[in-house]
Amino acid sequence: MKEPRKIILPESEMPESWYNIAADIPGGLDAPLNPVTGQPVGPQDLAPLFPMALIEQEVSTERHIPIPEEVRDTLLAWRPSPLIRARNLEKLLGTPAHIYYKYEGGSPAGSHKPNTAIPQAYYNKKEGITRLTTETGAGQWGSALSYAGALFGLEVKVYMVKASYEQKPYRKLMMQAWGGSVVPSPSTETAAGRKILAEHPDSLGSLGIAISEAVEEAVGRDDTHYALGSVLNHVMLHQTVIGLETKKQFAMAGEQPDVVIACHGGGSNFAGLAFPFVGDNLTKGTKYRCVAVEPASCPSLTKGVYEYDFGDVAGMTPSMRMYTLGHDFVPPGIHAGGLRYHGASPIVSKLLNLGLIEARSAQQLDCFKAAVDFARSEGFLPAPESSHAIRAAIDEALDAKVKGEKRVIVFGLSGHGHFDLTAYDQYLSGRLENYELPEKEIEASLKVVAKMQPVSVS
Amino acid sequence: MKEPRKIILPESEMPESWYNIAADIPGGLDAPLNPVTGQPVGPQDLAPLFPMALIEQEVSTERHIPIPEEVRDTLLAWRPSPLIRARNLEKLLGTPAHIYYKYEGGSPAGSHKPNTAIPQAYYNKKEGITRLTTETGAGQWGSALSYAGALFGLEVKVYMVKASYEQKPYRKLMMQAWGGSVVPSPSTETAAGRKILAEHPDSLGSLGIAISEAVEEAVGRDDTHYALGSVLNHVMLHQTVIGLETKKQFAMAGEQPDVVIACHGGGSNFAGLAFPFVGDNLTKGTKYRCVAVEPASCPSLTKGVYEYDFGDVAGMTPSMRMYTLGHDFVPPGIHAGGLRYHGASPIVSKLLNLGLIEARSAQQLDCFKAAVDFARSEGFLPAPESSHAIRAAIDEALDAKVKGEKRVIVFGLSGHGHFDLTAYDQYLSGRLENYELPEKEIEASLKVVAKMQPVSVS
């Protein structure tokens, strides 16, 4: 029989539980610390921001956490997502490797983000919350939450980094089409925003400022919670549907991946695809190589330190033990906006620190070349974030070619690039550049981190 | 067991043949006529524009035409497309009706257009052609052909209506990302374009002019053919994979549609979904109601005449018997650019004339309201074209509610609206208007049609 072009799971095979890798991590996780007291953060510290169900997931060590029926039913609008064999790309590369991609761009918001936006909206709604605030940079997360809010009847307010608000009007309009209200950040609606504007009236904002605004508004209103699209444990958890499906799909295809590749910013996309495979390595003795790929210009995993640091720029969030470039590190303006984060998921960080996963970085131009090769052979136009995974997958396939190996590669195509076409235009017309990161910049921001380590860890 | 959220066909169930309704149309089809001689058009007349395989399909009366393996394999990147139960929309409407939608927005180009772009590129490639020209208005078709060209190694040149070229830069960039070259029309590259520019240097172009330019270039070069995204019989044929899949999916769901709804511009989207159902009505005695929905401001099917008319404005194409508003009718600038066509598919026209299908029209504001209701309940953001089908589906569901009927409705969601967000913005901010079409305008253009009827038909 002909090898299938893609592997489609029936609805009945969509996972009924999320996989919680915290159950299997050797030594467990280090607790986040209260930014003021330096003491471990308890559920009550998080209650103004998140519903109890999510706080429980954040600290749970249960291996399997059931997906509520209503969440599952909503995810089924586009899940299980397809696992597609990139046969045209294989041919283009002339590689004996088999390349597969798990395509998350078919969701209504166009990326993997709704996998967590839907359950976050659901749990908040269930606990009587009527409004959610969040921040967004490039707009993927704000879109996903606006979509989820529309479905569950929650008001959604998105603080969008002003630079993106002005440069990416389509993402803003998409959020508004779903009923989300979008405010350019810094705004006059919060004390944090007003403070910035008083000092820098022309500020174009940053993710750090936008987080501060969204958190401030959520803390100040009883009807309002805050939602985060990456980094936290419960977000990683929700994304594991991706990898759980992928495992089933490989069983159907009758082969197993040697390498599992995903791009890494805050960690949710990588976690979603890779954690179920890492879990098998931990509990079943499999040896999947799991590779996180980050931008060379924002190399948290490959050039950062594994220390306690704040999740935001202003230091309002708990400090978490993670690979970080320092919370006041400002990444250059690459087009993969979703990967511009100074830190990393604490779980991903722990796994890397234990040597259980690999990390590598890629330059912007190499990623765009990979994205264009992919689009012109396979069809789907990838988001700049996803192009990092494609770059690494192609490199693995070329390495397999040199070594004459039939390597089986799977990568996460986390989103489409429909709102990133100006970046493609810049690349194709030769106007795009790599960013060389001055070592001094990292050194400086790492010094700040070194000063804030608790006595118990060091 | 719980009713499924969506029905997914395995790859093995993707149709192996297209359905050619010409085999079953009572009385057959009226031949197209040569614009100069008034005589029926023969294969040799079409040879400068199309490969012989497509010309054969254009005139074939075989009921089933096999899909070449390479075409099928390429379509499998996103096909079979899902049939999704719009349970949230049903709940919003409080209707006993079951509403399903067949979602074609998941293709790489974001609409149903690649279903024909892929086989057209394939057959041209196979007959030694290395370049394709085409025209595009809103850009859906130009995107689909650029994508197909990239996969089959064909150069693609798209004459894009200048108004769209300037207003929809993202669609243009998408075509370029796939390697297509895009020229604003009227251009200086053809005699037709230069003539227009000499008379109207500021012309923003029209689909009619762009067709003339694309045809002129194809006729003038041996290595180049022309590709059309709608109207012609072979295009309708290629789209029938949509309806063939839908029939299988309803069999899996254990129910049958009472009403099949699709928007109608040139006819390819309607044909794709509806023809396999109409075919069953003709050969198996089923009674599916099949409804074509067009814009109230471009009402070819509902206010046009069934006469011979040209496919383009300049009268360079054969004249075809179809419902038409007259080839010099200029539709108002509604956002559903893909439905702005003066004529209609000759096959769709014949079916309507025989009373075998229904047609209705919808106003722009009513369609956008339907699209927003859909996006906020089901998630996917529809193209303005597709919103016409949603409008009619909602109206059917509300009618079923009034009558207390469990009506089963299926509509075609032919594409996503990611590149139409400014239209949503205009609607949501109250800046969008309906277009009232002056009856006089239609009367005037119909007079031109009346003058050109051949003696044999009247």
mmCIF file of C-alpha atoms in Angstrom, chain A residues 59-266:
data_model
loop_
_atom_site.group_PDB
_atom_site.id
_atom_site.type_symbol
_atom_site.label_atom_id
_atom_site.label_comp_id
_atom_site.label_asym_id
_atom_site.label_seq_id
_atom_site.Cartn_x
_atom_site.Cartn_y
_atom_site.Cartn_z
ATOM 1 C CA VAL A 59 1.212 22.676 41.118
ATOM 2 C CA SER A 60 -0.250 19.251 40.378
ATOM 3 C CA THR A 61 1.927 16.147 40.171
ATOM 4 C CA GLU A 62 -0.870 13.935 38.848
ATOM 5 C CA ARG A 63 0.358 12.294 35.654
ATOM 6 C CA HIS A 64 -2.953 12.490 33.776
ATOM 7 C CA ILE A 65 -5.414 15.365 34.154
ATOM 8 C CA PRO A 66 -8.788 14.878 32.450
ATOM 9 C CA ILE A 67 -9.809 17.361 29.758
ATOM 10 C CA PRO A 68 -13.315 18.651 30.593
ATOM 11 C CA GLU A 69 -15.931 17.489 28.114
ATOM 12 C CA GLU A 70 -16.863 21.043 27.061
ATOM 13 C CA VAL A 71 -13.210 21.910 26.410
ATOM 14 C CA ARG A 72 -12.672 18.732 24.449
ATOM 15 C CA ASP A 73 -15.774 19.387 22.384
ATOM 16 C CA THR A 74 -14.555 22.880 21.515
ATOM 17 C CA LEU A 75 -11.065 21.697 20.596
ATOM 18 C CA LEU A 76 -12.671 19.167 18.260
ATOM 19 C CA ALA A 77 -13.581 22.016 15.893
ATOM 20 C CA TRP A 78 -10.068 21.573 14.478
ATOM 21 C CA ARG A 79 -8.443 18.783 16.497
ATOM 22 C CA PRO A 80 -6.997 16.206 16.211
ATOM 23 C CA SER A 81 -4.671 18.190 13.988
ATOM 24 C CA PRO A 82 -3.035 16.438 11.035
ATOM 25 C CA LEU A 83 0.424 14.881 11.013
ATOM 26 C CA ILE A 84 1.644 15.402 7.474
ATOM 27 C CA ARG A 85 4.481 13.675 5.661
ATOM 28 C CA ALA A 86 6.635 16.331 3.926
ATOM 29 C CA ARG A 87 7.396 14.160 0.910
ATOM 30 C CA ASN A 88 7.945 17.107 -1.432
ATOM 31 C CA LEU A 89 10.429 18.650 0.983
ATOM 32 C CA GLU A 90 12.227 15.296 1.331
ATOM 33 C CA LYS A 91 12.498 15.163 -2.464
ATOM 34 C CA LEU A 92 13.789 18.734 -2.637
ATOM 35 C CA LEU A 93 16.491 17.889 -0.103
ATOM 36 C CA GLY A 94 17.256 14.506 -1.622
ATOM 37 C CA THR A 95 17.347 13.011 1.841
ATOM 38 C CA PRO A 96 16.660 9.442 2.936
ATOM 39 C CA ALA A 97 15.098 10.932 6.089
ATOM 40 C CA HIS A 98 11.358 10.851 6.606
ATOM 41 C CA ILE A 99 10.107 14.302 7.582
ATOM 42 C CA TYR A 100 6.730 14.793 9.242
ATOM 43 C CA TYR A 101 5.119 17.963 10.521
ATOM 44 C CA LYS A 102 2.334 18.391 13.033
ATOM 45 C CA TYR A 103 0.251 21.285 11.687
ATOM 46 C CA GLU A 104 -1.354 23.584 14.268
ATOM 47 C CA GLY A 105 -2.046 26.440 11.850
ATOM 48 C CA GLY A 106 -5.535 25.098 11.088
ATOM 49 C CA SER A 107 -7.049 26.356 14.324
ATOM 50 C CA PRO A 108 -9.403 29.348 14.055
ATOM 51 C CA ALA A 109 -6.724 31.650 15.462
ATOM 52 C CA GLY A 110 -4.078 30.079 13.222
ATOM 53 C CA SER A 111 -1.678 28.668 15.803
ATOM 54 C CA HIS A 112 -1.378 26.243 18.715
ATOM 55 C CA LYS A 113 -2.402 28.970 21.189
ATOM 56 C CA PRO A 114 -6.129 28.085 21.327
ATOM 57 C CA ASN A 115 -5.175 24.720 22.879
ATOM 58 C CA THR A 116 -4.694 26.611 26.147
ATOM 59 C CA ALA A 117 -6.916 29.652 25.500
ATOM 60 C CA ILE A 118 -9.993 27.407 25.386
ATOM 61 C CA PRO A 119 -9.433 25.648 28.728
ATOM 62 C CA GLN A 120 -8.333 28.898 30.378
ATOM 63 C CA ALA A 121 -11.550 30.603 29.264
ATOM 64 C CA TYR A 122 -13.566 27.558 30.348
ATOM 65 C CA TYR A 123 -12.166 27.366 33.891
ATOM 66 C CA ASN A 124 -12.493 31.107 34.404
ATOM 67 C CA LYS A 125 -16.086 31.101 33.193
ATOM 68 C CA LYS A 126 -16.862 28.161 35.485
ATOM 69 C CA GLU A 127 -15.586 30.055 38.508
ATOM 70 C CA GLY A 128 -17.769 33.068 37.765
ATOM 71 C CA ILE A 129 -15.218 35.321 36.124
ATOM 72 C CA THR A 130 -16.661 37.524 33.352
ATOM 73 C CA ARG A 131 -13.585 39.334 32.072
ATOM 74 C CA LEU A 132 -10.031 38.376 31.144
ATOM 75 C CA THR A 133 -7.055 40.595 30.563
ATOM 76 C CA THR A 134 -3.907 39.627 28.770
ATOM 77 C CA GLU A 135 -0.991 41.030 26.850
ATOM 78 C CA THR A 136 0.060 40.253 23.312
ATOM 79 C CA GLY A 137 3.088 41.061 21.212
ATOM 80 C CA ALA A 138 2.768 39.799 17.658
ATOM 81 C CA GLY A 139 -0.870 38.990 18.335
ATOM 82 C CA GLN A 140 -1.113 35.184 18.189
ATOM 83 C CA TRP A 141 -1.997 34.870 21.847
ATOM 84 C CA GLY A 142 -4.362 37.846 21.918
ATOM 85 C CA SER A 143 -6.192 36.363 18.923
ATOM 86 C CA ALA A 144 -6.483 32.971 20.565
ATOM 87 C CA LEU A 145 -7.853 34.413 23.806
ATOM 88 C CA SER A 146 -10.298 36.712 21.979
ATOM 89 C CA TYR A 147 -11.593 33.701 20.085
ATOM 90 C CA ALA A 148 -11.910 31.633 23.265
ATOM 91 C CA GLY A 149 -13.597 34.531 25.054
ATOM 92 C CA ALA A 150 -16.183 34.842 22.277
ATOM 93 C CA LEU A 151 -17.049 31.157 22.551
ATOM 94 C CA PHE A 152 -17.433 31.187 26.336
ATOM 95 C CA GLY A 153 -19.069 34.614 26.622
ATOM 96 C CA LEU A 154 -16.162 36.319 28.394
ATOM 97 C CA GLU A 155 -15.105 39.886 27.785
ATOM 98 C CA VAL A 156 -11.448 39.968 26.712
ATOM 99 C CA LYS A 157 -9.183 42.974 27.009
ATOM 100 C CA VAL A 158 -5.841 42.749 25.263
ATOM 101 C CA TYR A 159 -2.948 45.079 25.981
ATOM 102 C CA MET A 160 -1.087 44.971 22.698
ATOM 103 C CA VAL A 161 2.479 46.216 22.490
ATOM 104 C CA LYS A 162 2.091 49.580 20.748
ATOM 105 C CA ALA A 163 4.731 48.823 18.114
ATOM 106 C CA SER A 164 2.759 45.737 17.027
ATOM 107 C CA TYR A 165 -0.572 47.531 17.379
ATOM 108 C CA GLU A 166 0.603 49.983 14.754
ATOM 109 C CA GLN A 167 2.552 47.565 12.537
ATOM 110 C CA LYS A 168 0.152 44.607 12.583
ATOM 111 C CA PRO A 169 -3.322 46.110 12.138
ATOM 112 C CA TYR A 170 -4.734 42.822 10.825
ATOM 113 C CA ARG A 171 -4.021 40.948 14.042
ATOM 114 C CA LYS A 172 -5.740 43.724 15.963
ATOM 115 C CA LEU A 173 -8.743 43.621 13.640
ATOM 116 C CA MET A 174 -8.916 39.845 14.030
ATOM 117 C CA MET A 175 -9.184 40.163 17.804
ATOM 118 C CA GLN A 176 -11.879 42.808 17.373
ATOM 119 C CA ALA A 177 -13.817 40.606 14.953
ATOM 120 C CA TRP A 178 -14.102 38.090 17.803
ATOM 121 C CA GLY A 179 -15.237 40.889 20.109
ATOM 122 C CA GLY A 180 -11.964 41.413 21.964
ATOM 123 C CA SER A 181 -11.075 44.965 22.943
ATOM 124 C CA VAL A 182 -7.534 45.901 22.087
ATOM 125 C CA VAL A 183 -5.606 48.714 23.739
ATOM 126 C CA PRO A 184 -2.162 49.858 22.652
ATOM 127 C CA SER A 185 0.290 49.517 25.531
ATOM 128 C CA PRO A 186 1.550 51.601 27.297
ATOM 129 C CA SER A 187 -1.944 52.988 27.851
ATOM 130 C CA THR A 188 -3.455 55.574 30.151
ATOM 131 C CA GLU A 189 -5.760 52.915 31.618
ATOM 132 C CA THR A 190 -3.333 51.643 34.252
ATOM 133 C CA ALA A 191 -0.913 53.207 36.717
ATOM 134 C CA ALA A 192 1.888 51.188 35.128
ATOM 135 C CA GLY A 193 1.018 52.514 31.692
ATOM 136 C CA ARG A 194 0.639 56.105 32.863
ATOM 137 C CA LYS A 195 4.003 55.964 34.611
ATOM 138 C CA ILE A 196 5.747 54.846 31.447
ATOM 139 C CA LEU A 197 3.937 57.456 29.350
ATOM 140 C CA ALA A 198 4.861 60.214 31.785
ATOM 141 C CA GLU A 199 8.531 59.286 31.431
ATOM 142 C CA HIS A 200 8.495 58.251 27.762
ATOM 143 C CA PRO A 201 5.505 59.789 25.954
ATOM 144 C CA ASP A 202 6.609 58.154 22.695
ATOM 145 C CA SER A 203 7.143 54.671 24.122
ATOM 146 C CA LEU A 204 6.292 51.889 21.670
ATOM 147 C CA GLY A 205 5.849 49.502 24.580
ATOM 148 C CA SER A 206 7.174 46.037 25.291
ATOM 149 C CA LEU A 207 5.784 42.690 26.349
ATOM 150 C CA GLY A 208 7.020 43.406 29.862
ATOM 151 C CA ILE A 209 5.041 46.649 30.096
ATOM 152 C CA ALA A 210 1.944 45.058 28.599
ATOM 153 C CA ILE A 211 2.083 42.222 31.151
ATOM 154 C CA SER A 212 2.291 44.773 33.951
ATOM 155 C CA GLU A 213 -0.803 46.567 32.637
ATOM 156 C CA ALA A 214 -2.838 43.395 32.183
ATOM 157 C CA VAL A 215 -1.882 42.068 35.626
ATOM 158 C CA GLU A 216 -2.625 45.406 37.293
ATOM 159 C CA GLU A 217 -6.113 45.537 35.828
ATOM 160 C CA ALA A 218 -6.867 41.923 36.776
ATOM 161 C CA VAL A 219 -5.673 42.391 40.347
ATOM 162 C CA GLY A 220 -7.791 45.514 40.721
ATOM 163 C CA ARG A 221 -11.137 44.014 39.662
ATOM 164 C CA ASP A 222 -13.072 41.127 41.221
ATOM 165 C CA ASP A 223 -14.780 40.160 37.972
ATOM 166 C CA THR A 224 -11.486 40.006 36.076
ATOM 167 C CA HIS A 225 -8.671 37.492 35.849
ATOM 168 C CA TYR A 226 -5.446 37.426 33.897
ATOM 169 C CA ALA A 227 -4.502 34.822 31.278
ATOM 170 C CA LEU A 228 -0.996 33.939 30.148
ATOM 171 C CA GLY A 229 -0.227 32.168 26.877
ATOM 172 C CA SER A 230 3.054 30.457 27.734
ATOM 173 C CA VAL A 231 5.750 29.837 30.398
ATOM 174 C CA LEU A 232 3.472 28.572 33.209
ATOM 175 C CA ASN A 233 3.033 24.878 33.992
ATOM 176 C CA HIS A 234 -0.702 24.767 33.284
ATOM 177 C CA VAL A 235 -0.106 26.243 29.835
ATOM 178 C CA MET A 236 2.482 23.557 29.047
ATOM 179 C CA LEU A 237 -0.009 20.973 30.297
ATOM 180 C CA HIS A 238 -2.812 22.115 27.963
ATOM 181 C CA GLN A 239 -0.518 22.002 24.960
ATOM 182 C CA THR A 240 0.352 18.327 25.447
ATOM 183 C CA VAL A 241 -2.626 17.349 23.284
ATOM 184 C CA ILE A 242 -0.248 18.077 20.386
ATOM 185 C CA GLY A 243 2.337 15.466 21.337
ATOM 186 C CA LEU A 244 -0.196 12.938 22.619
ATOM 187 C CA GLU A 245 -1.919 13.003 19.235
ATOM 188 C CA THR A 246 1.427 12.827 17.450
ATOM 189 C CA LYS A 247 2.392 9.675 19.325
ATOM 190 C CA LYS A 248 -0.845 7.999 18.273
ATOM 191 C CA GLN A 249 -0.354 9.156 14.704
ATOM 192 C CA PHE A 250 3.142 7.663 14.526
ATOM 193 C CA ALA A 251 1.748 4.386 15.824
ATOM 194 C CA MET A 252 -0.739 4.513 12.927
ATOM 195 C CA ALA A 253 2.038 5.341 10.461
ATOM 196 C CA GLY A 254 3.982 2.318 11.646
ATOM 197 C CA GLU A 255 7.163 4.185 12.467
ATOM 198 C CA GLN A 256 8.675 6.174 15.310
ATOM 199 C CA PRO A 257 10.421 9.546 15.252
ATOM 200 C CA ASP A 258 14.109 9.670 16.036
ATOM 201 C CA VAL A 259 14.022 13.441 16.501
ATOM 202 C CA VAL A 260 11.224 15.694 17.764
ATOM 203 C CA ILE A 261 11.724 19.391 16.975
ATOM 204 C CA ALA A 262 9.846 22.532 17.966
ATOM 205 C CA CYS A 263 10.575 26.231 18.222
ATOM 206 C CA HIS A 264 10.945 27.732 21.672
ATOM 207 C CA GLY A 265 9.967 31.147 23.005
ATOM 208 C CA GLY A 266 8.157 30.850 26.307
#
